[in-house]
mmCIF file of C-alpha atoms and ligand atoms in Angstrom:
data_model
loop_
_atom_site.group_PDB
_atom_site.id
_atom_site.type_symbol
_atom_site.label_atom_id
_atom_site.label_comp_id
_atom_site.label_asym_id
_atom_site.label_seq_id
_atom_site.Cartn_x
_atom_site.Cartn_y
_atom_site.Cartn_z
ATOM 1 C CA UNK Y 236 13.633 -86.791 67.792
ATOM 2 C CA UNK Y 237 13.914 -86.055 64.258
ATOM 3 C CA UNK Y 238 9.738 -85.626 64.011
ATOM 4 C CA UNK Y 239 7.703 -84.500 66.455
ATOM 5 C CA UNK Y 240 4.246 -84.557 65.743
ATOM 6 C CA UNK Y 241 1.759 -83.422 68.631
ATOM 7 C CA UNK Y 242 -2.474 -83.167 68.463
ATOM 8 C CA UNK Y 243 -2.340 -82.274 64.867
ATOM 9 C CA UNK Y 244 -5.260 -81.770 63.424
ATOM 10 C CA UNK Y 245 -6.363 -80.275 59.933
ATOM 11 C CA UNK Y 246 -10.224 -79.515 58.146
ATOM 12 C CA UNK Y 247 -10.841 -78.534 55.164
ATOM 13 C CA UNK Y 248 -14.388 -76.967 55.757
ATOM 14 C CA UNK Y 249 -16.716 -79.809 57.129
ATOM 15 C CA UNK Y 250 -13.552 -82.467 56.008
ATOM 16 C CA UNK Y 251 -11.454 -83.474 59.422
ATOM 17 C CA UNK Y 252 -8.254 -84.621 57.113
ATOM 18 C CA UNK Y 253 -6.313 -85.215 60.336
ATOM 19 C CA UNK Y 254 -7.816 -85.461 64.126
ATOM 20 C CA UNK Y 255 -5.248 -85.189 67.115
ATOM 21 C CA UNK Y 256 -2.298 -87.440 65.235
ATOM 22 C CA UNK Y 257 0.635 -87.801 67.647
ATOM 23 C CA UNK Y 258 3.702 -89.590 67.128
ATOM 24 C CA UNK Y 259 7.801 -89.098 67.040
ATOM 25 C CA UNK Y 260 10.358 -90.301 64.406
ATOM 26 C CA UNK Y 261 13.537 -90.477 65.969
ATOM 27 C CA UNK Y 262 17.093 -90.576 64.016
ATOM 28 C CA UNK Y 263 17.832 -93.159 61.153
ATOM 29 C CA UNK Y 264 14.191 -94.749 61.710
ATOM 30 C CA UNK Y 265 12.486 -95.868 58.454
ATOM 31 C CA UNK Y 266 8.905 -94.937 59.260
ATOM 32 C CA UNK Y 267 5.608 -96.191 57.003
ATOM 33 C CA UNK Y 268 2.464 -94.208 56.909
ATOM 34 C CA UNK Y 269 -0.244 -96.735 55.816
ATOM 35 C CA UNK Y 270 -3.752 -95.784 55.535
ATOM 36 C CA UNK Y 271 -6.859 -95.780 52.427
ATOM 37 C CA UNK Y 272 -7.168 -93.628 50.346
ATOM 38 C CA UNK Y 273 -8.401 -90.203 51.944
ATOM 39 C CA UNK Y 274 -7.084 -91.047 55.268
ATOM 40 C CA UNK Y 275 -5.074 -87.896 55.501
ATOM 41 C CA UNK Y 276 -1.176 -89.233 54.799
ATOM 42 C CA UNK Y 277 -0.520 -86.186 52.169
ATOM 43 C CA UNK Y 278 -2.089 -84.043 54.321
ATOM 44 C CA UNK Y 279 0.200 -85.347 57.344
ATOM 45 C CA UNK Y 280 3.250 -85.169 55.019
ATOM 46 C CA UNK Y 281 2.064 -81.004 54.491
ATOM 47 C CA UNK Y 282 1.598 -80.536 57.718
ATOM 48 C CA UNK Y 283 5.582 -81.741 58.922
ATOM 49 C CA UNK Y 284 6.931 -79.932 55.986
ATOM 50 C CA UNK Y 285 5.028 -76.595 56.400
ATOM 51 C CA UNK Y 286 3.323 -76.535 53.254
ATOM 52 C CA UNK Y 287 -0.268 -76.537 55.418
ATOM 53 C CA UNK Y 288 -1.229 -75.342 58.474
ATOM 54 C CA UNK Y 289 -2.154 -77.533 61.263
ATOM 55 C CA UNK Y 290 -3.520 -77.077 65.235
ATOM 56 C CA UNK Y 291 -1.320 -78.781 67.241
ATOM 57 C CA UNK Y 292 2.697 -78.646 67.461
ATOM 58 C CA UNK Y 293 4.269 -79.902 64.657
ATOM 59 C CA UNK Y 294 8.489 -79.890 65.146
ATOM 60 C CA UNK Y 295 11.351 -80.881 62.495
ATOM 61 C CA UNK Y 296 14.568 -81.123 64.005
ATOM 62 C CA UNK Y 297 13.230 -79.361 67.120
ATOM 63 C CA UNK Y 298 12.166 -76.347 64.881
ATOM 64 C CA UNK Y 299 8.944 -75.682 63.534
ATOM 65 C CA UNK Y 300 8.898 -77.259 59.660
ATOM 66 C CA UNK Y 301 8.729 -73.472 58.033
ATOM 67 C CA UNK Y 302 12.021 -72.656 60.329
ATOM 68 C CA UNK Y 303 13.983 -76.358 59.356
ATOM 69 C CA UNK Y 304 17.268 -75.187 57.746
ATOM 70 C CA UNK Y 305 16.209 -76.535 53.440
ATOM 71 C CA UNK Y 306 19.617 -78.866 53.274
ATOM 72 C CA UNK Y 307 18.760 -80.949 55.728
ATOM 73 C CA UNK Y 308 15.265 -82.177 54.197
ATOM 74 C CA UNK Y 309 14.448 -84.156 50.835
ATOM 75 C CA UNK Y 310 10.786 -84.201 50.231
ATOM 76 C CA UNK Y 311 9.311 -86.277 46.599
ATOM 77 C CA UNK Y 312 5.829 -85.220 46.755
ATOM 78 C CA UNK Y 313 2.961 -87.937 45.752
ATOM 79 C CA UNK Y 314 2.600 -85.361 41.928
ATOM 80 C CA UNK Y 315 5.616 -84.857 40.850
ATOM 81 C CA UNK Y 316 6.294 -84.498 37.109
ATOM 82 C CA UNK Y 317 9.566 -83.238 35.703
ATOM 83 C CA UNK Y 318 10.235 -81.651 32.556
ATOM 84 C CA UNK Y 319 9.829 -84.010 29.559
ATOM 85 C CA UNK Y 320 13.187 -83.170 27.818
ATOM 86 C CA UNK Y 321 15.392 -82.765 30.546
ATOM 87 C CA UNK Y 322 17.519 -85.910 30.747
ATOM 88 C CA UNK Y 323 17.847 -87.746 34.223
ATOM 89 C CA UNK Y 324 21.306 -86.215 34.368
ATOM 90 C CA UNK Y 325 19.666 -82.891 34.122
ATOM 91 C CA UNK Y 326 16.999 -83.000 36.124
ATOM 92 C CA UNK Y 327 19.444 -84.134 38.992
ATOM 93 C CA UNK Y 328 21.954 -81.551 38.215
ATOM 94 C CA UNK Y 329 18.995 -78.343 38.293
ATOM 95 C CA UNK Y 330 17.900 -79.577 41.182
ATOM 96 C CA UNK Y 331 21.762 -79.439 42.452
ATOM 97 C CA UNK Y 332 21.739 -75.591 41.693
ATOM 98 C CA UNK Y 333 19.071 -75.034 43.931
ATOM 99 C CA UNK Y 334 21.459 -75.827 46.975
ATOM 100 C CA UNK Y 335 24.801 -73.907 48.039
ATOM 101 C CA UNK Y 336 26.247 -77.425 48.565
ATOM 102 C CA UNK Y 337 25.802 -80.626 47.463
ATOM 103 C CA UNK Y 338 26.752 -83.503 46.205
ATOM 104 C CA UNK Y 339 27.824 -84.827 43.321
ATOM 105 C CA UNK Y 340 24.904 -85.392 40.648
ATOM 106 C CA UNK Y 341 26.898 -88.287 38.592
ATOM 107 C CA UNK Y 342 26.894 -90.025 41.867
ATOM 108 C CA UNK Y 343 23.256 -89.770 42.604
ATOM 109 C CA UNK Y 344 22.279 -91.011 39.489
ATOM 110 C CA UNK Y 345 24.452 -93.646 40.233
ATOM 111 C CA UNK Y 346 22.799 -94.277 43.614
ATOM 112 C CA UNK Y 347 19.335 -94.084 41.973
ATOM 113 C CA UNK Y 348 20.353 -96.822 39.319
ATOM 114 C CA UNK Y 349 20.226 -94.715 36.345
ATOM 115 C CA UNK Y 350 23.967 -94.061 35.002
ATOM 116 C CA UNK Y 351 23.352 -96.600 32.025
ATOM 117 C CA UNK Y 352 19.993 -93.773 31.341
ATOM 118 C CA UNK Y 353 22.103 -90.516 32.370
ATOM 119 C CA UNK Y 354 21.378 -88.988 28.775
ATOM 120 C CA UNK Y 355 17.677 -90.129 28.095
ATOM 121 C CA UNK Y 356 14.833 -87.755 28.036
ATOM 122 C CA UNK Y 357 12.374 -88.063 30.785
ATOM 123 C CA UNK Y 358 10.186 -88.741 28.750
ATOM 124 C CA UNK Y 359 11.556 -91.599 27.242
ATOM 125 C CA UNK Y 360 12.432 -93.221 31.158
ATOM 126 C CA UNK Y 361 10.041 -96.756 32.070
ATOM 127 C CA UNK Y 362 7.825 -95.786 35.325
ATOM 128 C CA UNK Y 363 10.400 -97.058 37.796
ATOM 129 C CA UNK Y 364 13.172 -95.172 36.430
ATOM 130 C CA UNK Y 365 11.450 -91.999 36.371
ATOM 131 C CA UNK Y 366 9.970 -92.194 39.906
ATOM 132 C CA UNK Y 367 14.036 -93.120 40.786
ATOM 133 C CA UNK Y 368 15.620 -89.880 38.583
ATOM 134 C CA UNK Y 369 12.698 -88.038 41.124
ATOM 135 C CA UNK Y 370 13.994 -89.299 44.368
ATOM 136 C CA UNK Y 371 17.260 -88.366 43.121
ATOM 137 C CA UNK Y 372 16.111 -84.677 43.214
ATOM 138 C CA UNK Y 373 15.293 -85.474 46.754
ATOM 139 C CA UNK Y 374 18.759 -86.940 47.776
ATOM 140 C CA UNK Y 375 20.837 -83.922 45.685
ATOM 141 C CA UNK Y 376 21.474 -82.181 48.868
ATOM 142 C CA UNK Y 377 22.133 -85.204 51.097
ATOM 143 C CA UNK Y 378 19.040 -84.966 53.176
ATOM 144 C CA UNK Y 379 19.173 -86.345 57.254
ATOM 145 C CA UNK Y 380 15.706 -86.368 56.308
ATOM 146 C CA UNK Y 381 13.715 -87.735 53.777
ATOM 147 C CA UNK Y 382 10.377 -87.507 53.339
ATOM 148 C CA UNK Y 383 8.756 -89.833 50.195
ATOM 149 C CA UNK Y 384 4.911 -89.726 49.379
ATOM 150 C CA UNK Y 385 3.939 -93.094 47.855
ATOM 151 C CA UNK Y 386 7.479 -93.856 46.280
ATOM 152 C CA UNK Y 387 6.509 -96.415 44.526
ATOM 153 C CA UNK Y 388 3.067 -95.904 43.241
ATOM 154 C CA UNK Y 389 3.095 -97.496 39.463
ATOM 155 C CA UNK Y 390 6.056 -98.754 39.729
ATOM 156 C CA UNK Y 391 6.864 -102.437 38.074
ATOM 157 C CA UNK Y 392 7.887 -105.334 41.101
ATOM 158 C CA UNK Y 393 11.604 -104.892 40.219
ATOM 159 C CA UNK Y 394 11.756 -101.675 40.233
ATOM 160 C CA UNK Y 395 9.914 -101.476 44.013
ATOM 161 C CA UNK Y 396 12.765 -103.608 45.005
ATOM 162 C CA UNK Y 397 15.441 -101.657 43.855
ATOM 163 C CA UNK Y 398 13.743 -98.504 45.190
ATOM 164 C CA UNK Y 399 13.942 -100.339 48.877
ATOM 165 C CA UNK Y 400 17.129 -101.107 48.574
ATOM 166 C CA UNK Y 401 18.243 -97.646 47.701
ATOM 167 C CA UNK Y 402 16.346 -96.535 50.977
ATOM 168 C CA UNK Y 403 17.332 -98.914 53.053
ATOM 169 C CA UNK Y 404 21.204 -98.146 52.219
ATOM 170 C CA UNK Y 405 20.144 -94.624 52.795
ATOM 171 C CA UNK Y 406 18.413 -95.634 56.283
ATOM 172 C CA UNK Y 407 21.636 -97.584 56.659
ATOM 173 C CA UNK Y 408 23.991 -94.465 56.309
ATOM 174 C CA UNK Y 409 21.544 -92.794 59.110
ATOM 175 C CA UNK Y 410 19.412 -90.342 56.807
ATOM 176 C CA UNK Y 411 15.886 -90.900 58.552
ATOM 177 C CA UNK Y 412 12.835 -91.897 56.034
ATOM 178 C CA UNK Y 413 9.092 -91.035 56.614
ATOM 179 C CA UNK Y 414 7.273 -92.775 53.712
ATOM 180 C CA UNK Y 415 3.360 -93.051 52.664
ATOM 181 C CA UNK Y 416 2.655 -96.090 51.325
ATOM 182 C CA UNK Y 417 -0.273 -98.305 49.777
ATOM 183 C CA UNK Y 418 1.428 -101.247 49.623
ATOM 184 C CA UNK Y 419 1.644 -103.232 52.950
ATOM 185 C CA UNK Y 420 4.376 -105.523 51.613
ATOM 186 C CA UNK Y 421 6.151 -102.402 51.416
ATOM 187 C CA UNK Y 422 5.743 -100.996 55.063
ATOM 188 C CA UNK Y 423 6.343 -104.786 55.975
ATOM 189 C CA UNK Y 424 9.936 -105.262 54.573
ATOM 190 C CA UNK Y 425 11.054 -101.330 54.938
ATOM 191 C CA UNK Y 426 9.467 -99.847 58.411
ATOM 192 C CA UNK Y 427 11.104 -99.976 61.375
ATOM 193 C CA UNK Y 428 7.697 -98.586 62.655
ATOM 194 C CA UNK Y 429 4.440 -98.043 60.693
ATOM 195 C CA UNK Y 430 1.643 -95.571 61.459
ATOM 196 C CA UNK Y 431 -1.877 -96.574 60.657
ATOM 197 C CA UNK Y 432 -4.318 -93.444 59.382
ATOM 198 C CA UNK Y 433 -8.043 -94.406 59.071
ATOM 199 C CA UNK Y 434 -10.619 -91.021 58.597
ATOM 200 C CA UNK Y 435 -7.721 -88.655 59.738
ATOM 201 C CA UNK Y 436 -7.079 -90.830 62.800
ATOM 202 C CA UNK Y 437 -4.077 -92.044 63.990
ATOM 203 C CA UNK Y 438 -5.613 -95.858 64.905
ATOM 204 C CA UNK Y 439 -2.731 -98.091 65.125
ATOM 205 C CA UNK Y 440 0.936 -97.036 65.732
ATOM 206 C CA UNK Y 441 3.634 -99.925 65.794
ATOM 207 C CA UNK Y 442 6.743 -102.206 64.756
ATOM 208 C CA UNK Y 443 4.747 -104.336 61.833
ATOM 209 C CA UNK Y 444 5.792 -107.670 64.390
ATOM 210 C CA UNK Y 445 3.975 -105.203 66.777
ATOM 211 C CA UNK Y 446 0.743 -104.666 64.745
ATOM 212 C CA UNK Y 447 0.283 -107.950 63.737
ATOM 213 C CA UNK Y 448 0.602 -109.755 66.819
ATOM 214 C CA UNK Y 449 -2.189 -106.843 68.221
ATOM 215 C CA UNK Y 450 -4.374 -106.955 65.574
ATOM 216 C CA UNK Y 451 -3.370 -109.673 63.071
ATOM 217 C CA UNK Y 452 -5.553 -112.280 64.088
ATOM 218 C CA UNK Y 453 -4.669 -115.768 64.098
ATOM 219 C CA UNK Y 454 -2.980 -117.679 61.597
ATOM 220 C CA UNK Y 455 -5.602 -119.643 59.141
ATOM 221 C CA UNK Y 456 -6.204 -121.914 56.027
ATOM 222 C CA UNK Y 457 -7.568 -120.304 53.189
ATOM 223 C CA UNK Y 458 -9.321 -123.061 51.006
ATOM 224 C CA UNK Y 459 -9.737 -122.328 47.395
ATOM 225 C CA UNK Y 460 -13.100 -124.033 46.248
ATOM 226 C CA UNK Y 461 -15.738 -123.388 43.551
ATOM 227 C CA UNK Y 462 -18.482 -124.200 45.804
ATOM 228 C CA UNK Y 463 -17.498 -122.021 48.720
ATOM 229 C CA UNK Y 464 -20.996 -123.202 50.662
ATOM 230 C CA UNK Y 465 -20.449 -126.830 50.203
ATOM 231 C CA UNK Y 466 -16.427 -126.218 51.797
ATOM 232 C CA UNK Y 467 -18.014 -124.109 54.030
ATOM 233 C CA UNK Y 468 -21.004 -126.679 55.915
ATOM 234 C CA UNK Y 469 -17.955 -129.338 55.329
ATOM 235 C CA UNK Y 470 -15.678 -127.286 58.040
ATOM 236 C CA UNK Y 471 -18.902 -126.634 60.181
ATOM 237 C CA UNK Y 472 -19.665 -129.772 60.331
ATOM 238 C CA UNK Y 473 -16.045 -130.567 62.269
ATOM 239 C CA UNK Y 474 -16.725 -127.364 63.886
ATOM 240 C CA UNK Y 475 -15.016 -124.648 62.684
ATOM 241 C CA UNK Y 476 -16.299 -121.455 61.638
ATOM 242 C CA UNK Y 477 -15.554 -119.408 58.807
ATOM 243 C CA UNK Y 478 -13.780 -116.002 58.899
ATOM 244 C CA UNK Y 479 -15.143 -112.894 56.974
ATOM 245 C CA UNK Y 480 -13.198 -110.761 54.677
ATOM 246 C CA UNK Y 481 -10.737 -113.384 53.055
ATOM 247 C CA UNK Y 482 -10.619 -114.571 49.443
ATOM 248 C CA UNK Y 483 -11.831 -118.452 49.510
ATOM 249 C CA UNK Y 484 -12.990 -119.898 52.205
ATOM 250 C CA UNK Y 485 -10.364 -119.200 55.179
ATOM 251 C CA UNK Y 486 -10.781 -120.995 58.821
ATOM 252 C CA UNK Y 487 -8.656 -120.010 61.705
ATOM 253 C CA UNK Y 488 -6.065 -122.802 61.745
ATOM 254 C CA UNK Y 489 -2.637 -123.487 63.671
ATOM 255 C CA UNK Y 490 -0.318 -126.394 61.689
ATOM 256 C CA UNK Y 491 -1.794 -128.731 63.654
ATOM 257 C CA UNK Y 492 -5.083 -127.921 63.083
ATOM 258 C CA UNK Y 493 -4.895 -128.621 59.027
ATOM 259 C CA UNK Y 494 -5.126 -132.447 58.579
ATOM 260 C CA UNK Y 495 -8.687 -132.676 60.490
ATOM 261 C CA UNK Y 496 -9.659 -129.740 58.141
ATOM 262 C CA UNK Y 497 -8.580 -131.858 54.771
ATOM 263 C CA UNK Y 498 -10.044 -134.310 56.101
ATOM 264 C CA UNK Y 499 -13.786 -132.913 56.698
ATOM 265 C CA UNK Y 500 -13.438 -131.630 53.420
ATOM 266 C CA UNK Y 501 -12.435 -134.859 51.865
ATOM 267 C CA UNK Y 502 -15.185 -136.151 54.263
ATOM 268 C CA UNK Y 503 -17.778 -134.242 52.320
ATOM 269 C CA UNK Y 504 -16.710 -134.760 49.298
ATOM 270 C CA UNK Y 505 -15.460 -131.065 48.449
ATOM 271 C CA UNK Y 506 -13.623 -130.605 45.547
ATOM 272 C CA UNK Y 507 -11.357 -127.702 46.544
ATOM 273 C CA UNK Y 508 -8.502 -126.719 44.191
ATOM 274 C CA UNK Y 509 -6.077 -125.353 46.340
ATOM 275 C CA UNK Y 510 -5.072 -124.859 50.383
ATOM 276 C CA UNK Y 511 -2.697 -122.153 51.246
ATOM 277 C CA UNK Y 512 -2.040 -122.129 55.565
ATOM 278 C CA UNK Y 513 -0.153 -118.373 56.094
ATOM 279 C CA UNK Y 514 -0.047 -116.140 58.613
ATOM 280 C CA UNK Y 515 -1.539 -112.861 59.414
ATOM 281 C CA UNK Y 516 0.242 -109.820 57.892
ATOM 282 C CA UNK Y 517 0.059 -106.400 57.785
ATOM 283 C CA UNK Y 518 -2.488 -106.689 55.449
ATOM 284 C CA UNK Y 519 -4.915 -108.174 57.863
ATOM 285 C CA UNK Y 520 -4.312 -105.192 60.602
ATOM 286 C CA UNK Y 521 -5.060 -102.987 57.628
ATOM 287 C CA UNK Y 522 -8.070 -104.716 57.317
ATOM 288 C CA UNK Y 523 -9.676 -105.300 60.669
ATOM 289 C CA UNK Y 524 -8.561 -101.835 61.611
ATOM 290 C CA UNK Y 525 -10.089 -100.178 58.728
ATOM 291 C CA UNK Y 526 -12.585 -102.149 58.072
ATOM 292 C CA UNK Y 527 -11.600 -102.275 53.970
ATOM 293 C CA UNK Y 528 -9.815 -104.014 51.078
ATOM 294 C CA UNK Y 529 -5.995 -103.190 50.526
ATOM 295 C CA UNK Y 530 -6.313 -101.027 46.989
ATOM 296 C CA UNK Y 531 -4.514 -103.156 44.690
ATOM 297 C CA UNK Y 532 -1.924 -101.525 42.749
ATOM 298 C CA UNK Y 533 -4.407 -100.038 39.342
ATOM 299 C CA UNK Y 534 -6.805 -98.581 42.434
ATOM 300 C CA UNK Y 535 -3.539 -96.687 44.037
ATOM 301 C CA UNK Y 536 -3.291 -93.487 43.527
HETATM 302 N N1 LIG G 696 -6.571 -78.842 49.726
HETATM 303 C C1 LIG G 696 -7.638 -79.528 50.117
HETATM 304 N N2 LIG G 696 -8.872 -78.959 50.107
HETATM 305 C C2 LIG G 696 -9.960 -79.632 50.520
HETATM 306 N N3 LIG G 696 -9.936 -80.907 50.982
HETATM 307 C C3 LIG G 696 -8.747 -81.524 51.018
HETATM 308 C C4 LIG G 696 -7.540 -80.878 50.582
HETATM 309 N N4 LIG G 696 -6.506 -81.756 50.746
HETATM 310 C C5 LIG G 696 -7.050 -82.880 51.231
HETATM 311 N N5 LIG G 696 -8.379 -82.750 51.403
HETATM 312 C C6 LIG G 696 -9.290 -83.783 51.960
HETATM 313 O O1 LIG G 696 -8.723 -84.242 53.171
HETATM 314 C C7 LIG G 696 -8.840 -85.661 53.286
HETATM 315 C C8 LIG G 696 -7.454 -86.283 53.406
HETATM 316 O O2 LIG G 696 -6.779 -86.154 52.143
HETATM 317 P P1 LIG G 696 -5.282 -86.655 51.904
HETATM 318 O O3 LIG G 696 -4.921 -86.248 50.515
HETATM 319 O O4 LIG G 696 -4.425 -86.172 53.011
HETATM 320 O O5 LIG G 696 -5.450 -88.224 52.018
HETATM 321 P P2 LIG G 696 -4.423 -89.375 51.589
HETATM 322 O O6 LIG G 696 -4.431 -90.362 52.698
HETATM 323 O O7 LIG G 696 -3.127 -88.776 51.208
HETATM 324 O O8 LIG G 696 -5.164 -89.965 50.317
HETATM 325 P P3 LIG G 696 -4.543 -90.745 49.036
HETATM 326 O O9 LIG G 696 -4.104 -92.071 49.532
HETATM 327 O O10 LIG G 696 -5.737 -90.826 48.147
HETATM 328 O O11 LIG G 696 -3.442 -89.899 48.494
HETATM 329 C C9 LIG G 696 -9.619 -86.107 52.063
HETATM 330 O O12 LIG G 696 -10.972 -86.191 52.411
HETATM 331 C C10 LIG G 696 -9.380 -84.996 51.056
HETATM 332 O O13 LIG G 696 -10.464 -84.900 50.157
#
């Protein structure tokens, strides 16, 4: 196992940041930390990297994190702000001369996207590719593990994607990831495994195909409608109840199950303005197991 994580637990006075969090990471896994905001992921992140102590056992590459030889770790912590005026090619290259070996910094710029940007100021990089000339700090010293907290918090949809690409060709080469994340699209396409934190608790530990056949819930129709009471006697009427905690009016639904829906609705006259049928995601284990909202990306942090 790459990770080892055992009873952890860390408080901060009267504040239980984590409770008895076990779990393993084993080699070339990418592995998602989900959780709101307070749950204790940057907290977990100190604890496996030695930057806080923790009860419990806590081991690194079999070592304890303070004893876990510096080369073989890349850590972008959640605040991280460079320099202004050092360009991207700098920042990557003083970050280089912190290690006896490592690789070239041309080609992690490369890797990170940013060769067209090599010679701009920090400063003057868009969100994305300043979070990317960052992770490049991380990957200087060709890492076998990485650690990322919230790597792409404010970043712009594109340049998400092009951030999980770059990990998953890491991931692909067999450098294991441990990410936090708020985004549950994110944990979705990237984990192999995601861990759930709720109040310092480890509550849900799983494969996201895992998780959401455990706690996903069925699959439903959401019905967009003005008059969300009048949609919402329509469906009781044919005997279907409405579920809590959705946007619109949603009604646990199979395929099958949509025509007799429309057609209560049309029934009743209802003017609704839109039907969407999906499937639960790891949004809605987020949800039922924490009991609230995904933060959208402004109420990250
Ligand atoms: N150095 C500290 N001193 C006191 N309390 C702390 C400290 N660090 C964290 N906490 C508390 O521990 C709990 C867990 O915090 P942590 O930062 O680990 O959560 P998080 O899941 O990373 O949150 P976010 O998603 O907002 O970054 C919170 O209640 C926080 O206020």
């Amino acid at each position: 196992m790459v990770v080892n994580a055992e009873n952890v637990s860390r408080r901060y006075g009267e504040t239980v940041a984590l409770s008895d969090v076990s779990f393993s990471v084993p080699e070339g896994e990418i592995f998602a930390i989900i959780g709101p905001n307070g749950a204790g992921k940057t907290t977990l992140i100190r604890a496996l990297t030695g930057t806080t102590d923790a009860e419990g056992d806590v081991s690194v590459f079999g070592r304890p994190p303070r004893a876990v030889a510096r080369r073989r770790l890349g850590l972008l912590p959640q605040e991280f702000t460079p320099a202004d005026r050092l360009t991207a090619r700098e920042l990557v290259t003083y970050y280089a001369g912190l290690y006896d070996e490592t690789r070239d910094p041309d080609a992690v710029i490369e890797d990170v996207g940013l060769t067209d940007s090599a010679g701009t100021f920090y400063e003057d990089l868009s969100g994305g590719q300043k979070r990317r000339a960052c992770v490049g700090t991380a990957l200087v010293n060709e890492p076998d593990l990485l650690i990322l907290d919230e790597p792409t918090t404010g970043i712009d949809p594109t340049g998400r994607r092009e951030l999980w690409r770059l990990i998953e060709g890491l991931s692909d080469d067999g450098t294991t990831v441990l990410l936090t994340t708020h985004y549950m699209d994110e944990a979705e396409t990237l984990a192999d495994r995601v861990g759930l934190l709720a109040d310092g608790k480890l509550v849900a530990l799983g494969s996201p195909e895992e998780l959401i056949a455990r706690h996903g819930g069925e699959s439903r129709l959401v019905i967009e409608v003005d008059d969300e009471g009048r949609a919402e006697t329509a469906i009781a009427a044919a005997g279907y109840e409405r579920l809590p905690g959705e946007r619109g009016v949603a009604v646990p639904a199979g395929p099958k199950e949509i025509p007799p829906i429309v057609e209560a609705l049309e029934a009743d006259g209802v003017d609704y303005e839109g039907l969407v049928w999906r499937q639960p995601s790891l949004e809605d284990v987020y949800v039922t197991l924490t009991g609230s909202d995904v933060p959208t990306a402004e109420g990250a942090t």
